[in-house]
PDB file of C-alpha atoms in Angstrom:
ATOM      1  CA  PRO A 979       3.411   2.403  11.003  1.00  0.00           C
ATOM      2  CA  PHE A 980       1.638   0.294   8.625  1.00  0.00           C
ATOM      3  CA  LEU A 981       2.084  -3.137   7.462  1.00  0.00           C
ATOM      4  CA  LEU A 982       2.475  -3.865   3.460  1.00  0.00           C
ATOM      5  CA  VAL A 983       2.217  -7.748   2.698  1.00  0.00           C
ATOM      6  CA  VAL A 984       4.002  -8.408  -0.548  1.00  0.00           C
ATOM      7  CA  ARG A 985       3.038 -11.788  -1.860  1.00  0.00           C
ATOM      8  CA  ASP A 986       5.541 -13.637  -4.715  1.00  0.00           C
ATOM      9  CA  SER A 987       4.014 -16.948  -4.578  1.00  0.00           C
ATOM     10  CA  ASP A 988       5.695 -17.830  -8.303  1.00  0.00           C
ATOM     11  CA  ASN A 989       8.864 -16.336  -7.332  1.00  0.00           C
ATOM     12  CA  HIS A 990       9.152 -13.363  -9.766  1.00  0.00           C
ATOM     13  CA  VAL A 991      11.131 -11.191  -7.685  1.00  0.00           C
ATOM     14  CA  ALA A 992      14.961 -12.043  -7.797  1.00  0.00           C
ATOM     15  CA  HIS A 993      15.977  -9.732  -5.171  1.00  0.00           C
ATOM     16  CA  TRP A 994      14.189  -7.164  -2.589  1.00  0.00           C
ATOM     17  CA  LYS A 995      16.269  -4.256  -0.506  1.00  0.00           C
ATOM     18  CA  ASP A 996      14.517  -2.922   2.512  1.00  0.00           C
ATOM     19  CA  TRP A 997      15.114   0.977   2.920  1.00  0.00           C
ATOM     20  CA  PRO A 998      16.220   0.776   6.356  1.00  0.00           C
ATOM     21  CA  SER A 999      14.878   4.458   7.393  1.00  0.00           C
ATOM     22  CA  THR A1000      11.489   3.554   6.444  1.00  0.00           C
ATOM     23  CA  CYS A1001      11.087   0.034   5.804  1.00  0.00           C
ATOM     24  CA  ARG A1002      11.721  -3.230   8.210  1.00  0.00           C
ATOM     25  CA  ASN A1003      10.860  -6.774   7.085  1.00  0.00           C
ATOM     26  CA  VAL A1004       8.830  -8.130  10.307  1.00  0.00           C
ATOM     27  CA  SER A1005       7.714 -11.589   8.448  1.00  0.00           C
ATOM     28  CA  ASP A1006       8.981 -13.429  11.492  1.00  0.00           C
ATOM     29  CA  LYS A1007       7.317 -11.409  14.140  1.00  0.00           C
ATOM     30  CA  VAL A1008       3.395 -11.503  12.797  1.00  0.00           C
ATOM     31  CA  SER A1009       1.181 -14.402  12.851  1.00  0.00           C
ATOM     32  CA  ARG A1010       1.238 -16.148   9.718  1.00  0.00           C
ATOM     33  CA  LYS A1011      -2.568 -17.055   9.664  1.00  0.00           C
ATOM     34  CA  GLY A1012      -4.149 -16.218   6.538  1.00  0.00           C
ATOM     35  CA  LEU A1013      -0.737 -15.321   4.585  1.00  0.00           C
ATOM     36  CA  HIS A1014       1.260 -17.392   2.046  1.00  0.00           C
ATOM     37  CA  ARG A1015       4.345 -18.724   2.844  1.00  0.00           C
ATOM     38  CA  THR A1016       6.034 -16.618   0.587  1.00  0.00           C
ATOM     39  CA  ASP A1017       4.193 -13.548   1.621  1.00  0.00           C
ATOM     40  CA  ARG A1018       6.840 -10.898   3.036  1.00  0.00           C
ATOM     41  CA  VAL A1019       5.155  -8.189   5.665  1.00  0.00           C
ATOM     42  CA  LEU A1020       6.752  -5.204   5.929  1.00  0.00           C
ATOM     43  CA  GLN A1021       6.695  -2.412   8.802  1.00  0.00           C
ATOM     44  CA  ILE A1022       6.152   1.023   6.781  1.00  0.00           C
ATOM     45  CA  SER A1023       7.794   3.755   8.922  1.00  0.00           C
ATOM     46  CA  THR A1024       7.288   7.356   7.581  1.00  0.00           C
ATOM     47  CA  ARG A1025       7.932  10.663   8.862  1.00  0.00           C
ATOM     48  CA  CYS A1026       4.631  10.672  11.078  1.00  0.00           C
ATOM     49  CA  GLU A1027       6.173  11.802  14.259  1.00  0.00           C
ATOM     50  CA  GLU A1028       8.049  14.298  13.020  1.00  0.00           C
ATOM     51  CA  GLN A1029       4.654  15.864  11.165  1.00  0.00           C
ATOM     52  CA  LYS A1030       2.746  15.176  14.274  1.00  0.00           C
ATOM     53  CA  ARG A1031       4.767  18.364  15.809  1.00  0.00           C
ATOM     54  CA  THR A1032       4.235  20.308  12.848  1.00  0.00           C
ATOM     55  CA  THR A1033       1.712  22.951  12.269  1.00  0.00           C
ATOM     56  CA  GLN A1034       2.153  22.741   8.665  1.00  0.00           C
ATOM     57  CA  SER A1035      -0.856  21.643   6.388  1.00  0.00           C
ATOM     58  CA  PRO A1036      -0.973  18.047   4.960  1.00  0.00           C
ATOM     59  CA  ARG A1037      -0.762  19.032   1.435  1.00  0.00           C
ATOM     60  CA  SER A1038       2.983  21.308   2.456  1.00  0.00           C
ATOM     61  CA  LEU A1039       4.314  18.070   4.146  1.00  0.00           C
ATOM     62  CA  ALA A1040       3.285  15.783   0.837  1.00  0.00           C
ATOM     63  CA  GLU A1041       6.460  13.877  -0.466  1.00  0.00           C
ATOM     64  CA  GLU A1042       7.121  10.075  -1.721  1.00  0.00           C
ATOM     65  CA  THR A1043       8.925   8.076   0.534  1.00  0.00           C
ATOM     66  CA  LEU A1044      10.966   4.921  -0.831  1.00  0.00           C
ATOM     67  CA  ILE A1045      10.356   2.133   0.860  1.00  0.00           C
ATOM     68  CA  GLY A1046      12.316  -0.719  -0.732  1.00  0.00           C
ATOM     69  CA  GLN A1047      13.866  -1.689  -4.170  1.00  0.00           C
ATOM     70  CA  TYR A1048      13.251  -5.188  -6.186  1.00  0.00           C
ATOM     71  CA  ILE A1049      14.691  -6.415  -9.213  1.00  0.00           C
ATOM     72  CA  CYS A1050      12.567  -9.231 -11.028  1.00  0.00           C
ATOM     73  CA  SER A1051      13.858 -12.391 -12.425  1.00  0.00           C
ATOM     74  CA  ASP A1052      14.802 -12.704 -15.864  1.00  0.00           C
ATOM     75  CA  ARG A1053      11.402 -14.214 -16.902  1.00  0.00           C
ATOM     76  CA  VAL A1054       9.498 -11.244 -15.504  1.00  0.00           C
ATOM     77  CA  ARG A1055      11.466  -8.378 -17.213  1.00  0.00           C
ATOM     78  CA  PRO A1056      10.381  -5.914 -17.811  1.00  0.00           C
ATOM     79  CA  VAL A1057       8.280  -5.635 -14.680  1.00  0.00           C
ATOM     80  CA  PRO A1058       4.904  -5.910 -15.600  1.00  0.00           C
ATOM     81  CA  LEU A1059       2.934  -3.546 -12.933  1.00  0.00           C
ATOM     82  CA  LEU A1060       3.871  -0.304 -11.638  1.00  0.00           C
ATOM     83  CA  ILE A1061       2.259   0.905  -8.357  1.00  0.00           C
ATOM     84  CA  LYS A1062       2.364   4.346  -6.418  1.00  0.00           C
ATOM     85  CA  SER A1063       0.507   4.710  -3.321  1.00  0.00           C
ATOM     86  CA  ARG A1064      -0.106   7.900  -0.880  1.00  0.00           C
ATOM     87  CA  VAL A1065      -1.453   8.248   2.586  1.00  0.00           C
ATOM     88  CA  VAL A1066      -2.914  11.371   4.274  1.00  0.00           C
ATOM     89  CA  THR A1067      -4.239  10.741   7.702  1.00  0.00           C
ATOM     90  CA  ASN A1068      -5.239  13.751  10.456  1.00  0.00           C
ATOM     91  CA  HIS A1069      -7.939  13.563  13.162  1.00  0.00           C
ATOM     92  CA  ARG A1070     -11.068  13.484  10.704  1.00  0.00           C
ATOM     93  CA  TYR A1071      -9.987  11.152   8.134  1.00  0.00           C
ATOM     94  CA  CYS A1072      -7.469   8.928   6.821  1.00  0.00           C
ATOM     95  CA  ARG A1073      -7.374   8.390   2.801  1.00  0.00           C
ATOM     96  CA  VAL A1074      -5.357   6.000   0.527  1.00  0.00           C
ATOM     97  CA  GLY A1075      -4.875   6.348  -2.420  1.00  0.00           C
ATOM     98  CA  PHE A1076      -2.964   4.231  -5.441  1.00  0.00           C
ATOM     99  CA  LYS A1077      -2.310   4.000  -8.880  1.00  0.00           C
ATOM    100  CA  ILE A1078      -1.692   1.026 -10.701  1.00  0.00           C
ATOM    101  CA  ARG A1079      -0.303   1.100 -14.349  1.00  0.00           C
ATOM    102  CA  ALA A1080       0.675  -1.887 -16.555  1.00  0.00           C
ATOM    103  CA  ASN A1081       3.840  -1.558 -18.125  1.00  0.00           C
ATOM    104  CA  PRO A1082       3.582   0.014 -21.839  1.00  0.00           C
ATOM    105  CA  SER A1083       6.127  -2.517 -22.384  1.00  0.00           C
ATOM    106  CA  ASN A1084       4.184  -5.823 -21.353  1.00  0.00           C
ATOM    107  CA  ASN A1085       3.256  -7.914 -24.568  1.00  0.00           C
ATOM    108  CA  VAL A1086      -0.185  -9.306 -23.109  1.00  0.00           C
ATOM    109  CA  ALA A1087      -2.720  -7.640 -21.028  1.00  0.00           C
ATOM    110  CA  LEU A1088      -2.674  -8.384 -17.154  1.00  0.00           C
ATOM    111  CA  THR A1089      -5.337 -10.520 -15.914  1.00  0.00           C
ATOM    112  CA  SER A1090      -7.158 -11.150 -12.618  1.00  0.00           C
ATOM    113  CA  VAL A1091      -5.348  -8.625 -10.869  1.00  0.00           C
ATOM    114  CA  VAL A1092      -6.038  -8.381  -7.183  1.00  0.00           C
ATOM    115  CA  LEU A1093      -5.718  -5.241  -5.189  1.00  0.00           C
ATOM    116  CA  LEU A1094      -5.460  -5.728  -1.426  1.00  0.00           C
ATOM    117  CA  LEU A1095      -5.490  -3.034   1.008  1.00  0.00           C
ATOM    118  CA  ALA A1096      -4.751  -3.997   4.856  1.00  0.00           C
ATOM    119  CA  VAL A1097      -6.710  -1.635   7.111  1.00  0.00           C
ATOM    120  CA  PRO A1098      -5.029  -0.871  10.620  1.00  0.00           C
ATOM    121  CA  PRO A1099      -6.947  -2.039  13.939  1.00  0.00           C
ATOM    122  CA  HIS A1100      -7.354   1.769  14.801  1.00  0.00           C
ATOM    123  CA  ILE A1101      -9.139   2.799  11.327  1.00  0.00           C
ATOM    124  CA  GLU A1102     -12.968   2.226  11.120  1.00  0.00           C
ATOM    125  CA  GLY A1103     -13.113  -0.034   7.929  1.00  0.00           C
ATOM    126  CA  ARG A1104     -16.775  -0.045   7.734  1.00  0.00           C
ATOM    127  CA  THR A1105     -16.602   3.753   7.142  1.00  0.00           C
ATOM    128  CA  ALA A1106     -14.661   3.417   3.889  1.00  0.00           C
ATOM    129  CA  LYS A1107     -15.716   5.437   0.867  1.00  0.00           C
ATOM    130  CA  MET A1108     -14.113   3.988  -2.309  1.00  0.00           C
ATOM    131  CA  SER A1109     -13.485   6.347  -5.593  1.00  0.00           C
ATOM    132  CA  ARG A1110     -13.802   2.800  -7.811  1.00  0.00           C
ATOM    133  CA  LYS A1111     -16.948   0.310  -7.369  1.00  0.00           C
ATOM    134  CA  GLY A1112     -16.361  -3.541  -6.711  1.00  0.00           C
ATOM    135  CA  GLY A1113     -14.077  -2.959  -3.512  1.00  0.00           C
ATOM    136  CA  VAL A1114     -15.327  -5.715  -0.642  1.00  0.00           C
ATOM    137  CA  TRP A1115     -14.466  -5.420   2.930  1.00  0.00           C
ATOM    138  CA  ASP A1116     -13.652  -8.196   4.751  1.00  0.00           C
ATOM    139  CA  GLU A1117     -14.420  -7.752   8.615  1.00  0.00           C
ATOM    140  CA  LEU A1118     -12.429 -10.556   9.852  1.00  0.00           C
ATOM    141  CA  ARG A1119      -9.229  -9.724   7.623  1.00  0.00           C
ATOM    142  CA  ARG A1120      -9.769  -6.136   7.955  1.00  0.00           C
ATOM    143  CA  THR A1121      -8.858  -5.877   4.032  1.00  0.00           C
ATOM    144  CA  ILE A1122     -10.556  -4.138   1.230  1.00  0.00           C
ATOM    145  CA  SER A1123     -10.157  -6.050  -2.223  1.00  0.00           C
ATOM    146  CA  TRP A1124     -10.292  -5.244  -5.967  1.00  0.00           C
ATOM    147  CA  VAL A1125     -10.213  -7.522  -8.655  1.00  0.00           C
ATOM    148  CA  VAL A1126      -9.330  -6.179 -12.130  1.00  0.00           C
ATOM    149  CA  PRO A1127     -10.342  -8.875 -14.848  1.00  0.00           C
ATOM    150  CA  ASN A1128      -7.923  -7.290 -17.498  1.00  0.00           C
ATOM    151  CA  LEU A1129      -5.121  -4.394 -17.561  1.00  0.00           C
ATOM    152  CA  GLU A1130      -4.103  -3.539 -21.189  1.00  0.00           C
ATOM    153  CA  PRO A1131      -0.775  -2.428 -21.822  1.00  0.00           C
ATOM    154  CA  GLY A1132      -0.027   1.282 -20.431  1.00  0.00           C
ATOM    155  CA  ALA A1133      -3.671   1.143 -18.979  1.00  0.00           C
ATOM    156  CA  ALA A1134      -3.518   2.872 -15.526  1.00  0.00           C
ATOM    157  CA  LEU A1135      -6.093   2.393 -12.871  1.00  0.00           C
ATOM    158  CA  GLU A1136      -6.407   4.976  -9.603  1.00  0.00           C
ATOM    159  CA  ILE A1137      -8.468   4.164  -6.517  1.00  0.00           C
ATOM    160  CA  GLN A1138      -9.198   6.216  -3.487  1.00  0.00           C
ATOM    161  CA  VAL A1139     -10.456   5.219  -0.104  1.00  0.00           C
ATOM    162  CA  GLN A1140     -11.268   7.338   2.342  1.00  0.00           C
ATOM    163  CA  PHE A1141     -11.990   6.390   6.080  1.00  0.00           C
ATOM    164  CA  GLU A1142     -13.442   7.999   9.482  1.00  0.00           C
ATOM    165  CA  GLY A1143     -10.908   9.394  11.599  1.00  0.00           C
ATOM    166  CA  PRO A1144      -8.298   7.265  13.584  1.00  0.00           C
ATOM    167  CA  GLY A1145      -8.608   9.815  16.693  1.00  0.00           C
ATOM    168  CA  ASN A1146      -9.867  12.751  17.879  1.00  0.00           C
ATOM    169  CA  ASP A1147      -6.865  13.745  19.491  1.00  0.00           C
ATOM    170  CA  GLY A1148      -6.299  16.773  16.784  1.00  0.00           C
ATOM    171  CA  SER A1149      -3.016  15.697  15.320  1.00  0.00           C
ATOM    172  CA  GLN A1150      -1.773  15.501  11.978  1.00  0.00           C
ATOM    173  CA  GLU A1151      -0.155  13.151  10.108  1.00  0.00           C
ATOM    174  CA  ASN A1152       0.932  12.773   6.500  1.00  0.00           C
ATOM    175  CA  ASN A1153       2.354   9.572   5.123  1.00  0.00           C
ATOM    176  CA  GLN A1154       3.171   8.421   1.695  1.00  0.00           C
ATOM    177  CA  ALA A1155       5.066   5.396   0.281  1.00  0.00           C
ATOM    178  CA  THR A1156       5.794   4.542  -3.003  1.00  0.00           C
TER     179      THR A1156
END
């Protein structure tokens, strides 16, 4: 499992529903140090354990996993930013990819978009190889962040980060979250 922090400091999300089979709100069980008071901390679990026991290749196990649904408040419709992510892990590497897309229905460009990737303790963050320049590794917070100054309506941005393997036990995992 890994943690996903959802920050909604302006209260744009009117309703959030965790998908119980893959997502659990653990906000009250983690340290709030460094978090905003509105941050929702979600523990994401995929079919890792089942996939560890299989001999299938990571590509054959790939599928998207629903982690939750949300409804924005009336003042933020349509949803301004669409996000899709994917995580693939085996004994050699951990690869995280995500794609963001500004909603084509937006009336104006999105500005000062910050992408923040939390790196679990068992992954060596210093080994990150990034597909997009500008990612900054913060050892203390164990995060990599990118700032996107401007994203025009309909514009998309893709980032992939690959880390050295989380272990050498030979197990394979393939996790995805959307």
